[in-house]
XYZ file of C-alpha atoms in Angstrom:
664
model
C 0.000 0.000 0.000
C 2.804 2.410 0.850
C 4.581 1.665 -2.434
C 1.377 2.193 -4.402
C 0.774 5.486 -2.612
C 4.289 6.695 -3.365
C 3.920 5.577 -6.995
C 0.652 7.481 -7.447
C 2.024 10.604 -5.746
C 5.067 10.498 -8.007
C 3.103 10.419 -11.266
C 3.154 13.511 -13.535
C 0.204 15.856 -13.081
C -1.231 15.035 -16.543
C -1.355 11.317 -15.761
C -2.973 11.979 -12.370
C -5.701 14.032 -14.053
C -6.279 11.342 -16.696
C -6.750 8.718 -13.963
C -9.244 10.999 -12.197
C -11.227 11.580 -15.426
C -11.410 7.845 -16.141
C -12.460 7.122 -12.529
C -15.171 9.797 -12.671
C -16.480 8.422 -15.996
C -16.854 4.979 -14.448
C -18.480 6.461 -11.352
C -20.981 8.442 -13.455
C -21.941 5.281 -15.371
C -22.202 3.278 -12.149
C -24.313 6.001 -10.478
C -26.669 6.093 -13.479
C -26.995 2.300 -13.487
C -27.651 2.291 -9.717
C -30.292 5.001 -10.251
C -32.197 2.541 -12.468
C -31.706 -0.235 -9.893
C -33.057 1.913 -7.058
C -36.074 2.959 -9.163
C -36.971 -0.343 -10.901
C -35.256 -3.027 -8.871
C -33.127 -5.839 -10.244
C -36.104 -8.084 -11.042
C -37.866 -5.668 -13.394
C -34.719 -4.052 -14.739
C -33.827 -4.931 -18.308
C -30.362 -4.076 -19.588
C -30.284 -0.241 -19.276
C -26.994 -0.045 -21.189
C -28.804 -1.299 -24.329
C -32.221 0.270 -23.786
C -30.866 3.711 -22.821
C -27.440 3.736 -24.459
C -27.842 7.377 -25.477
C -28.353 8.302 -21.821
C -25.155 6.533 -20.711
C -23.299 8.389 -23.461
C -24.843 11.732 -22.486
C -24.151 11.496 -18.708
C -20.310 11.623 -18.831
C -20.418 13.943 -21.864
C -22.313 16.452 -19.688
C -20.605 15.762 -16.336
C -16.891 15.615 -17.205
C -16.666 19.080 -18.891
C -18.508 20.581 -15.905
C -16.148 18.802 -13.489
C -13.231 20.333 -15.410
C -14.857 23.781 -15.421
C -15.409 23.692 -11.646
C -11.747 22.845 -11.014
C -12.264 19.369 -9.611
C -9.096 18.139 -11.327
C -6.988 21.037 -10.041
C -7.569 20.223 -6.371
C -4.689 18.444 -4.625
C -6.183 15.311 -3.116
C -4.069 15.416 0.068
C -5.382 18.917 0.862
C -8.966 18.246 -0.155
C -11.224 20.523 1.917
C -14.629 22.160 2.232
C -14.162 24.382 -0.815
C -13.568 21.316 -2.986
C -16.677 19.617 -1.582
C -18.767 22.677 -2.451
C -17.341 22.610 -5.974
C -18.355 18.939 -6.299
C -21.896 19.679 -5.106
C -22.230 22.499 -7.629
C -20.788 20.483 -10.511
C -22.830 17.329 -9.836
C -26.041 19.309 -9.278
C -25.624 21.291 -12.486
C -24.744 18.161 -14.506
C -27.827 16.383 -13.131
C -30.007 19.357 -14.021
C -28.673 19.446 -17.589
C -29.069 15.674 -17.892
C -32.690 16.085 -16.783
C -33.238 18.570 -19.605
C -31.635 16.124 -22.065
C -33.952 13.358 -20.848
C -36.984 15.633 -21.230
C -36.144 16.535 -24.832
C -34.939 13.186 -26.176
C -36.924 10.515 -24.390
C -39.811 8.977 -26.343
C -42.793 6.730 -25.623
C -40.836 3.599 -26.422
C -37.878 4.391 -24.134
C -39.442 6.255 -21.251
C -36.959 7.315 -18.569
C -38.612 7.635 -15.143
C -38.238 11.157 -13.740
C -36.967 9.850 -10.387
C -33.918 8.439 -12.207
C -32.446 11.950 -12.384
C -32.920 12.536 -8.653
C -31.389 9.154 -7.821
C -28.527 9.836 -10.202
C -27.889 13.184 -8.466
C -27.549 11.880 -4.923
C -25.692 8.726 -5.940
C -23.183 10.797 -7.932
C -22.622 13.050 -4.953
C -21.912 10.102 -2.718
C -19.657 8.307 -5.190
C -17.684 11.241 -6.624
C -17.313 13.054 -3.301
C -16.854 9.883 -1.267
C -14.045 8.605 -3.467
C -12.152 11.869 -3.042
C -12.560 11.843 0.726
C -11.374 8.238 0.850
C -8.370 9.006 -1.330
C -7.487 11.994 0.847
C -7.246 9.706 3.894
C -5.296 7.176 1.835
C -2.735 9.707 0.644
C -2.387 11.084 4.180
C -1.402 7.571 5.195
C -3.919 7.119 8.003
C -7.376 5.749 7.234
C -8.613 6.136 10.797
C -7.137 9.459 11.913
C -10.551 11.141 11.784
C -12.481 8.260 13.325
C -10.858 7.755 16.696
C -14.197 7.641 18.484
C -15.362 4.715 16.332
C -14.876 1.311 18.013
C -12.144 -0.979 16.666
C -10.496 1.793 14.624
C -7.954 3.136 17.118
C -4.354 2.045 16.776
C -1.043 3.058 18.267
C 1.243 4.573 15.646
C 3.970 5.599 18.094
C 3.258 9.343 17.842
C 2.988 11.608 20.872
C -0.662 11.788 21.947
C -1.841 15.362 22.384
C -5.077 16.978 23.514
C -6.088 20.324 22.036
C -7.391 22.985 24.447
C -9.828 24.956 22.331
C -12.180 23.370 19.776
C -12.603 26.536 17.711
C -11.170 27.465 14.325
C -7.550 27.486 15.546
C -7.993 24.100 17.229
C -9.444 22.488 14.108
C -6.693 23.963 11.917
C -4.148 22.559 14.344
C -5.727 19.091 14.218
C -5.610 19.115 10.405
C -1.976 20.298 10.421
C -0.911 17.656 12.952
C -2.603 14.862 11.005
C -0.935 16.015 7.825
C 2.486 16.425 9.423
C 2.254 13.106 11.326
C 4.502 14.347 14.133
C 1.871 14.245 16.868
C -1.432 12.418 17.187
C -4.418 14.508 18.336
C -6.667 12.411 20.589
C -9.140 14.830 22.191
C -10.440 18.371 22.487
C -10.873 20.298 25.737
C -13.205 23.283 25.637
C -15.012 25.545 28.097
C -18.111 25.780 25.884
C -20.706 23.508 27.512
C -22.782 23.438 24.308
C -20.168 21.276 22.550
C -19.110 19.164 25.554
C -19.277 15.389 24.972
C -19.692 15.923 21.236
C -17.313 14.889 18.454
C -15.470 17.491 16.351
C -13.022 16.488 13.607
C -13.297 12.938 14.880
C -12.191 13.904 18.413
C -14.225 13.747 21.610
C -14.711 17.126 23.333
C -14.125 17.104 27.103
C -14.972 19.736 29.682
C -11.983 21.119 31.632
C -13.204 19.418 34.800
C -12.899 16.059 33.019
C -9.206 16.423 32.086
C -8.173 13.513 34.320
C -10.832 11.323 32.697
C -9.525 12.412 29.304
C -5.966 11.427 30.254
C -7.096 7.983 31.398
C -9.252 7.404 28.285
C -6.888 8.668 25.603
C -3.436 8.396 27.144
C -2.718 12.053 26.292
C 0.848 13.114 27.032
C 0.681 16.803 26.094
C -1.836 19.633 25.873
C -1.586 22.193 23.093
C -3.253 25.533 23.729
C -5.237 26.624 20.676
C -6.746 29.767 22.187
C -4.821 32.574 20.455
C -7.611 35.132 20.940
C -7.825 34.728 24.728
C -6.396 37.487 26.889
C -3.474 36.847 29.187
C -5.597 36.838 32.327
C -7.664 33.970 30.932
C -4.564 32.115 29.705
C -2.996 32.448 33.141
C -6.151 30.992 34.684
C -6.053 28.031 32.296
C -2.331 27.429 32.872
C -2.873 27.530 36.622
C -5.573 24.868 36.277
C -3.492 22.620 33.994
C -0.470 22.895 36.267
C -1.945 20.180 38.478
C -1.876 17.497 35.764
C 1.142 15.472 34.567
C 1.016 16.977 31.089
C 3.468 19.033 29.065
C 1.614 22.219 28.111
C 2.575 24.009 24.910
C 0.961 26.603 22.683
C 0.318 27.567 19.067
C 1.023 31.080 17.768
C -1.459 33.940 17.688
C -3.344 34.989 14.573
C -1.146 38.094 14.061
C 1.959 35.917 13.868
C 0.176 33.605 11.446
C -1.010 36.492 9.285
C 2.455 38.045 9.149
C 3.922 34.773 7.916
C 6.422 34.530 10.764
C 4.984 31.188 11.887
C 2.554 28.504 10.736
C -0.423 27.082 12.600
C 1.474 23.849 13.283
C 4.494 25.661 14.773
C 4.249 24.444 18.346
C 6.071 26.475 20.986
C 6.578 26.385 24.714
C 4.014 28.299 26.748
C 4.732 32.009 26.591
C 5.940 32.839 30.068
C 4.153 36.195 29.733
C 0.905 34.238 30.027
C 1.933 33.264 33.562
C 2.110 36.958 34.486
C -1.514 37.324 33.423
C -1.324 41.021 32.521
C -2.684 42.270 29.198
C -0.776 45.154 27.576
C -2.523 48.526 27.482
C -3.293 49.671 23.909
C -0.749 52.169 22.584
C -1.611 55.805 21.950
C -0.748 56.460 18.318
C 0.000 60.166 18.803
C 2.628 59.332 21.442
C 4.183 56.618 19.277
C 4.597 58.848 16.231
C 5.565 62.110 17.931
C 9.361 61.603 17.943
C 9.621 59.257 14.961
C 7.286 59.877 12.018
C 9.050 61.676 9.172
C 12.284 62.035 11.177
C 15.787 60.552 11.300
C 16.116 58.201 14.295
C 19.286 56.759 15.829
C 19.277 53.709 18.124
C 22.453 52.903 20.032
C 22.875 49.275 21.041
C 20.535 48.454 18.158
C 21.443 44.765 18.192
C 20.550 44.168 21.837
C 17.284 42.806 23.202
C 15.592 46.158 23.802
C 17.411 47.964 20.992
C 16.380 45.452 18.336
C 12.739 45.511 19.436
C 12.773 49.307 19.401
C 14.025 49.147 15.813
C 11.212 46.743 14.845
C 8.587 49.088 16.213
C 10.246 52.268 14.926
C 10.236 51.201 11.273
C 6.465 50.666 11.488
C 6.085 54.341 12.516
C 7.538 55.633 9.226
C 10.775 57.507 9.980
C 12.695 58.718 6.952
C 15.920 57.033 8.106
C 16.769 54.591 10.895
C 20.429 54.456 11.960
C 21.522 51.274 13.754
C 24.519 52.109 15.968
C 26.074 48.932 17.389
C 29.457 47.781 18.693
C 28.910 44.061 17.946
C 29.273 43.235 14.245
C 27.245 40.020 14.538
C 24.362 41.681 16.399
C 24.332 44.517 13.889
C 24.266 42.111 10.928
C 21.442 40.091 12.513
C 19.073 43.005 13.142
C 19.951 44.678 9.812
C 19.109 41.512 7.854
C 15.778 41.185 9.635
C 14.797 44.811 9.115
C 15.866 44.890 5.460
C 13.702 41.864 4.699
C 10.740 43.507 6.394
C 11.272 46.790 4.545
C 11.210 44.947 1.209
C 8.282 42.715 2.185
C 6.108 45.597 3.375
C 7.430 48.186 0.865
C 8.279 50.629 3.651
C 9.527 54.053 2.485
C 12.649 54.438 4.631
C 16.373 53.752 4.760
C 17.923 51.438 7.358
C 21.651 52.075 7.751
C 24.109 50.062 9.906
C 26.799 52.016 11.787
C 29.568 50.059 13.517
C 30.913 51.996 16.458
C 31.285 52.393 20.192
C 29.462 54.920 22.358
C 32.860 55.665 23.904
C 33.929 57.218 20.580
C 32.555 60.750 20.869
C 33.928 61.936 17.529
C 32.170 59.086 15.713
C 28.894 59.799 17.512
C 29.013 63.496 16.690
C 29.943 62.821 13.076
C 27.014 60.390 12.638
C 24.458 62.735 14.243
C 25.587 65.756 12.249
C 25.889 63.922 8.931
C 22.358 62.510 9.008
C 20.731 65.379 10.960
C 19.418 63.016 13.621
C 16.222 64.197 15.338
C 15.714 61.463 17.956
C 18.161 59.202 19.794
C 17.180 56.084 21.750
C 20.184 55.198 23.888
C 20.013 51.512 24.846
C 23.744 50.703 24.661
C 24.888 49.532 28.100
C 26.400 46.624 29.967
C 23.487 45.205 31.979
C 24.624 41.847 33.406
C 25.106 42.535 37.115
C 27.829 39.968 38.016
C 29.676 40.609 34.741
C 29.913 44.347 35.391
C 30.811 43.685 39.030
C 33.850 41.723 37.827
C 34.747 44.336 35.172
C 34.208 47.676 36.879
C 36.233 49.831 34.477
C 34.245 48.774 31.403
C 30.977 49.174 33.297
C 31.839 52.769 34.188
C 33.250 53.644 30.752
C 30.357 52.164 28.790
C 27.401 52.980 31.038
C 28.458 56.400 32.331
C 31.031 57.880 29.959
C 29.331 56.287 26.933
C 26.017 57.858 27.920
C 27.721 61.202 28.580
C 29.484 61.202 25.195
C 26.273 60.229 23.384
C 24.336 62.972 25.166
C 27.007 65.606 24.478
C 27.107 64.607 20.812
C 23.323 65.048 20.739
C 23.659 68.572 22.201
C 26.440 69.494 19.761
C 24.501 68.113 16.778
C 21.235 69.785 17.763
C 19.252 66.553 18.325
C 15.665 67.270 19.429
C 14.902 64.195 21.572
C 17.156 61.914 23.599
C 15.694 58.896 25.434
C 17.805 56.840 27.847
C 16.806 53.259 28.617
C 17.420 52.847 32.348
C 16.731 50.079 34.871
C 15.091 49.438 38.227
C 18.558 48.435 39.465
C 19.425 52.160 39.474
C 17.236 52.584 42.568
C 19.239 52.242 45.797
C 21.760 50.039 43.954
C 23.944 47.401 45.553
C 26.038 46.856 42.423
C 28.208 48.744 39.954
C 25.766 48.217 37.100
C 22.890 49.853 38.968
C 25.027 52.707 40.288
C 26.441 53.473 36.822
C 22.945 53.529 35.333
C 21.784 55.928 38.042
C 24.847 58.059 37.361
C 23.881 58.065 33.683
C 20.421 59.323 34.718
C 22.014 62.049 36.861
C 24.148 63.090 33.894
C 21.135 63.634 31.658
C 19.211 65.368 34.446
C 22.127 67.775 34.941
C 22.600 68.434 31.214
C 18.899 69.125 30.714
C 19.132 72.084 33.112
C 22.056 73.678 31.277
C 21.336 75.988 28.366
C 24.958 75.961 27.148
C 26.899 73.297 29.081
C 30.673 73.259 28.950
C 31.461 69.925 27.375
C 33.287 67.105 29.145
C 36.178 65.706 27.096
C 34.583 66.988 23.906
C 36.379 67.571 20.619
C 35.635 71.263 21.082
C 35.282 73.485 24.141
C 32.881 75.826 22.400
C 29.552 75.759 24.302
C 26.520 74.946 22.205
C 22.957 76.014 22.925
C 21.228 72.995 24.391
C 17.935 72.353 22.631
C 17.904 68.602 23.310
C 15.022 67.249 25.413
C 16.443 64.508 27.661
C 14.140 61.752 28.935
C 14.877 58.647 31.007
C 12.687 55.535 31.129
C 13.178 53.102 34.002
C 11.807 49.552 34.106
C 12.661 46.049 35.339
C 13.500 42.766 33.643
C 12.214 41.940 30.193
C 11.241 38.395 29.288
C 13.592 36.649 26.903
C 16.382 39.218 26.943
C 20.022 38.185 26.863
C 20.938 36.935 30.310
C 17.286 36.492 31.296
C 16.389 33.677 33.661
C 13.600 32.335 31.398
C 15.800 30.953 28.558
C 18.117 29.537 31.225
C 15.239 27.658 32.872
C 14.073 26.278 29.496
C 17.595 25.028 28.778
C 17.941 23.465 32.232
C 14.564 21.700 31.921
C 15.574 20.229 28.543
C 18.816 18.900 30.031
C 16.991 17.307 32.969
C 17.748 19.952 35.581
C 18.394 21.083 38.166
C 16.971 24.588 37.885
C 19.259 27.078 39.611
C 17.769 29.927 41.648
C 20.020 32.235 43.622
C 17.765 32.632 46.689
C 14.346 31.284 47.807
C 13.028 34.809 48.457
C 14.364 36.588 45.384
C 11.747 38.498 43.351
C 11.829 40.423 40.103
C 9.569 42.635 37.993
C 8.909 41.301 34.498
C 7.573 42.735 31.251
C 7.609 41.509 27.655
C 10.175 43.072 25.331
C 7.595 44.395 22.800
C 5.517 45.947 25.592
C 8.558 47.599 27.168
C 9.764 48.987 23.809
C 6.329 50.377 23.000
C 6.088 52.099 26.374
C 9.613 53.501 25.989
C 8.638 55.171 22.708
C 5.481 56.629 24.253
C 7.252 57.825 27.414
C 9.937 59.502 25.320
C 7.237 61.630 23.695
C 5.890 62.981 26.999
C 8.990 64.469 28.591
C 9.681 68.182 28.922
C 13.351 67.761 29.849
C 15.113 65.834 32.602
C 12.090 63.605 33.216
C 12.459 60.172 34.786
C 9.578 57.958 33.710
C 8.782 54.675 35.443
C 6.841 51.880 33.740
C 4.135 50.012 35.623
C 5.593 46.513 35.854
C 2.679 44.971 37.754
C 3.381 42.770 40.742
C 6.868 41.360 41.397
C 7.270 37.632 40.703
C 9.018 35.161 43.009
C 11.636 33.392 40.898
C 11.221 30.088 42.783
C 7.499 30.044 41.940
C 8.290 30.847 38.309
C 10.744 27.926 38.174
C 8.217 25.495 39.678
C 5.476 26.576 37.257
C 7.758 26.057 34.287
C 8.586 22.545 35.520
C 4.905 21.673 35.983
C 3.890 23.047 32.588
C 6.600 20.910 31.004
C 4.668 17.862 32.239
C 7.215 17.174 34.979
C 7.192 17.307 38.759
C 9.435 19.134 41.227
C 11.815 16.943 43.204
C 11.928 18.026 46.833
C 12.018 16.632 50.355
C 8.271 16.089 50.178
C 8.499 14.493 46.711
C 11.804 12.633 46.492
C 10.710 10.863 43.290
C 10.085 14.078 41.360
C 11.634 14.729 37.973
C 13.577 17.995 38.350
C 14.961 19.678 41.448
C 15.469 23.358 42.198
C 18.825 24.284 43.704
C 19.738 27.533 45.451
C 23.160 28.833 44.464
C 23.350 31.956 46.639
C 23.181 35.608 45.632
C 25.786 36.606 43.065
C 28.089 39.612 43.525
C 26.015 42.792 43.663
C 22.654 41.003 43.401
C 19.632 42.200 45.414
C 16.726 40.174 46.742
C 14.196 42.827 45.769
C 14.229 45.483 43.074
C 12.514 48.879 43.303
C 11.388 51.364 40.675
C 11.333 54.582 42.718
C 13.956 56.256 44.867
C 11.305 58.221 46.766
C 7.521 58.333 46.925
C 7.181 61.477 44.819
C 5.527 60.150 41.671
C 2.736 61.550 39.512
C 0.503 60.014 36.863
C 0.774 60.813 33.158
C -1.649 60.629 30.272
C -0.711 56.957 29.853
C -2.011 54.592 32.583
C 1.173 52.497 32.635
C 3.692 55.358 32.681
C 4.461 57.423 35.795
C 6.704 60.450 36.197
C 9.165 60.330 39.115
C 10.393 63.597 40.633
C 13.853 62.837 42.004
C 16.824 64.831 43.249
C 19.733 65.593 40.926
C 23.074 67.434 40.912
C 24.092 70.562 39.032
C 26.172 70.054 35.912
C 29.264 71.772 37.351
C 29.387 69.649 40.520
C 28.609 66.449 38.619
C 31.219 67.291 35.971
C 33.894 67.469 38.664
C 32.858 64.073 40.026
C 32.928 62.548 36.545
C 36.440 63.848 35.970
C 37.610 62.260 39.241
C 35.824 59.022 38.358
C 37.492 58.837 34.943
C 40.941 59.366 36.504
C 40.289 56.629 39.089
C 39.179 54.201 36.352
C 42.263 54.887 34.241
C 44.457 54.250 37.288
C 42.527 51.048 38.166
C 41.827 52.554 41.588
C 38.579 50.697 42.209
C 38.420 51.602 45.875
C 38.289 55.247 44.771
C 35.741 54.372 42.069
C 33.499 52.779 44.682
C 33.912 55.776 46.987
C 33.032 58.264 44.228
C 29.955 56.248 43.293
C 28.887 56.251 46.941
C 29.299 60.024 47.157
C 27.431 60.681 43.927
C 24.665 58.073 43.762
C 22.099 58.364 46.529
C 21.450 55.047 48.265
C 24.356 53.168 46.712
C 25.354 50.507 49.233
C 27.829 48.049 47.665
C 27.288 44.457 48.709
C 30.548 42.756 49.777
C 34.133 43.275 48.734
C 35.389 44.511 45.380
C 35.412 41.522 43.024
C 36.884 43.156 39.925
C 39.236 40.596 38.384
C 42.061 43.084 37.692
C 41.795 44.515 41.217
C 41.863 41.049 42.805
C 44.803 39.843 40.724
C 46.812 42.990 41.431
C 46.368 42.501 45.175
C 47.897 39.022 44.860
C 51.016 40.340 43.141
C 54.107 41.079 45.333
């Protein structure tokens, strides 16, 4: 059977169509003969082929051209669907109607054709022509019983992973069809909240209520659940995931309709559950006037364009129709990756803009100034920074040079070039920091706050000492962790689960704020449009999440159990590794309580203390000298004096500092 199937599939298209035409001719003759049998019976039936030969010649002569006209021989049998069935109904009905007219005009008293013959011929042709195509579809798919699992004696184990589909709507049925065609997983049941379809059969699968999931597992042997509810909001998805967490099933998801429509994914692209669904917070719709204010029709520069936040900013910026988008990035690979993606999208969507890659470091002030002046940049989104807390703690000099001096040089270049808007991407770790990364980010905020108050600031280490009139509007946006970013705990947990564990958590009480990367980037763009100069905006991150609970949920939703003292036979354990250098148990978003609402419900404006440019400039000069001399004790002291609330946790762990202390 398999060889015959492969032989038929390998035939040229012309031969396949010829076989179909011959089969349909035989079916039309057989249907016409059976129409006489049904009407007259075998006992009274004489040989209709002799008595009504003209009718047997007329039937295929009428039917086959109509079948061709309705495209029945263009349909691919393996993908035979509802549209093809409708075409068959139309073609057979019209051919029967025409045949009835032929019978009316050409029958005589000697060879009377009963009128019911035409009706019988119509419904028999429908059954035979349509039924053969449905049967051949199942044959070419390689599974005769895939759509009849509820029928006794038809179930069989083909070794595929058994999956239940949560959601019996359009997405669920598309998924079932895709899985049957791909033969990677075997759908065995539907689960749906709609009581009107409970205990019914859809696409050959029994529909269970959510409260009967355990019964479904026992009856079908399901090993995984695939969520086919792309239109549900995150609150509802979180509720469903919380319910399914109690069952020994691996829970995964299919993409949303927007991803399907954009062509980024297909309906049968199965993915792990989006961890954002566990947060249960739906994003607030964007305000178009805020999104476009600093971008539409302007030249935009993004530093750190290849990073997690920078690349997402670029994706959203090009949809807002700037004239030019400059990608400023130090990493050649990251720059190539985001450039390739954006160029493909520009061509695909025929977007009227230029996307230009600029290799460079934010510590090169001449390069920054040259780029901004050459392209007449109107808006800068400054995302370039070292953000990994332990990494910066071990490499203090680079953390200070990149996060503080790099921000200062970028801001001064913006002032010198006459840039209108400058938006700094900050972090919740800048609030009462215990690490170098957080303190340098707060110092970067202080730098922009000080510059925004100066009409003609005297430049720090600039290529010229000539003061320029400051017309740049500086804005800072502060938020917590983003899901899926480089160094994020979520990809780490996924990797550890795949390798069998254990999952590593630094402390049982550690908590973090989380937000999706697209949501954070969208809010950054909107916040950058609201500032008047020196503003610190804080994004509403929702409730903080305990990392240990996040780890346990991810284990459960992978169909595994947590190994612990209470469950020594569990699948994956969670181990506590201790806080890393500079790491805090809790993160905060505000230094004080002085915060006011804005026109956007998820963006708040924080009113915080800052230093004058002259006093801060002196501190920055001292800090730069200390860094160049590798005097990290002095660096720490200067950060303490400048950054309010900075309380370093533990000894200095900079690798150069530690090695130098060991030398004689």
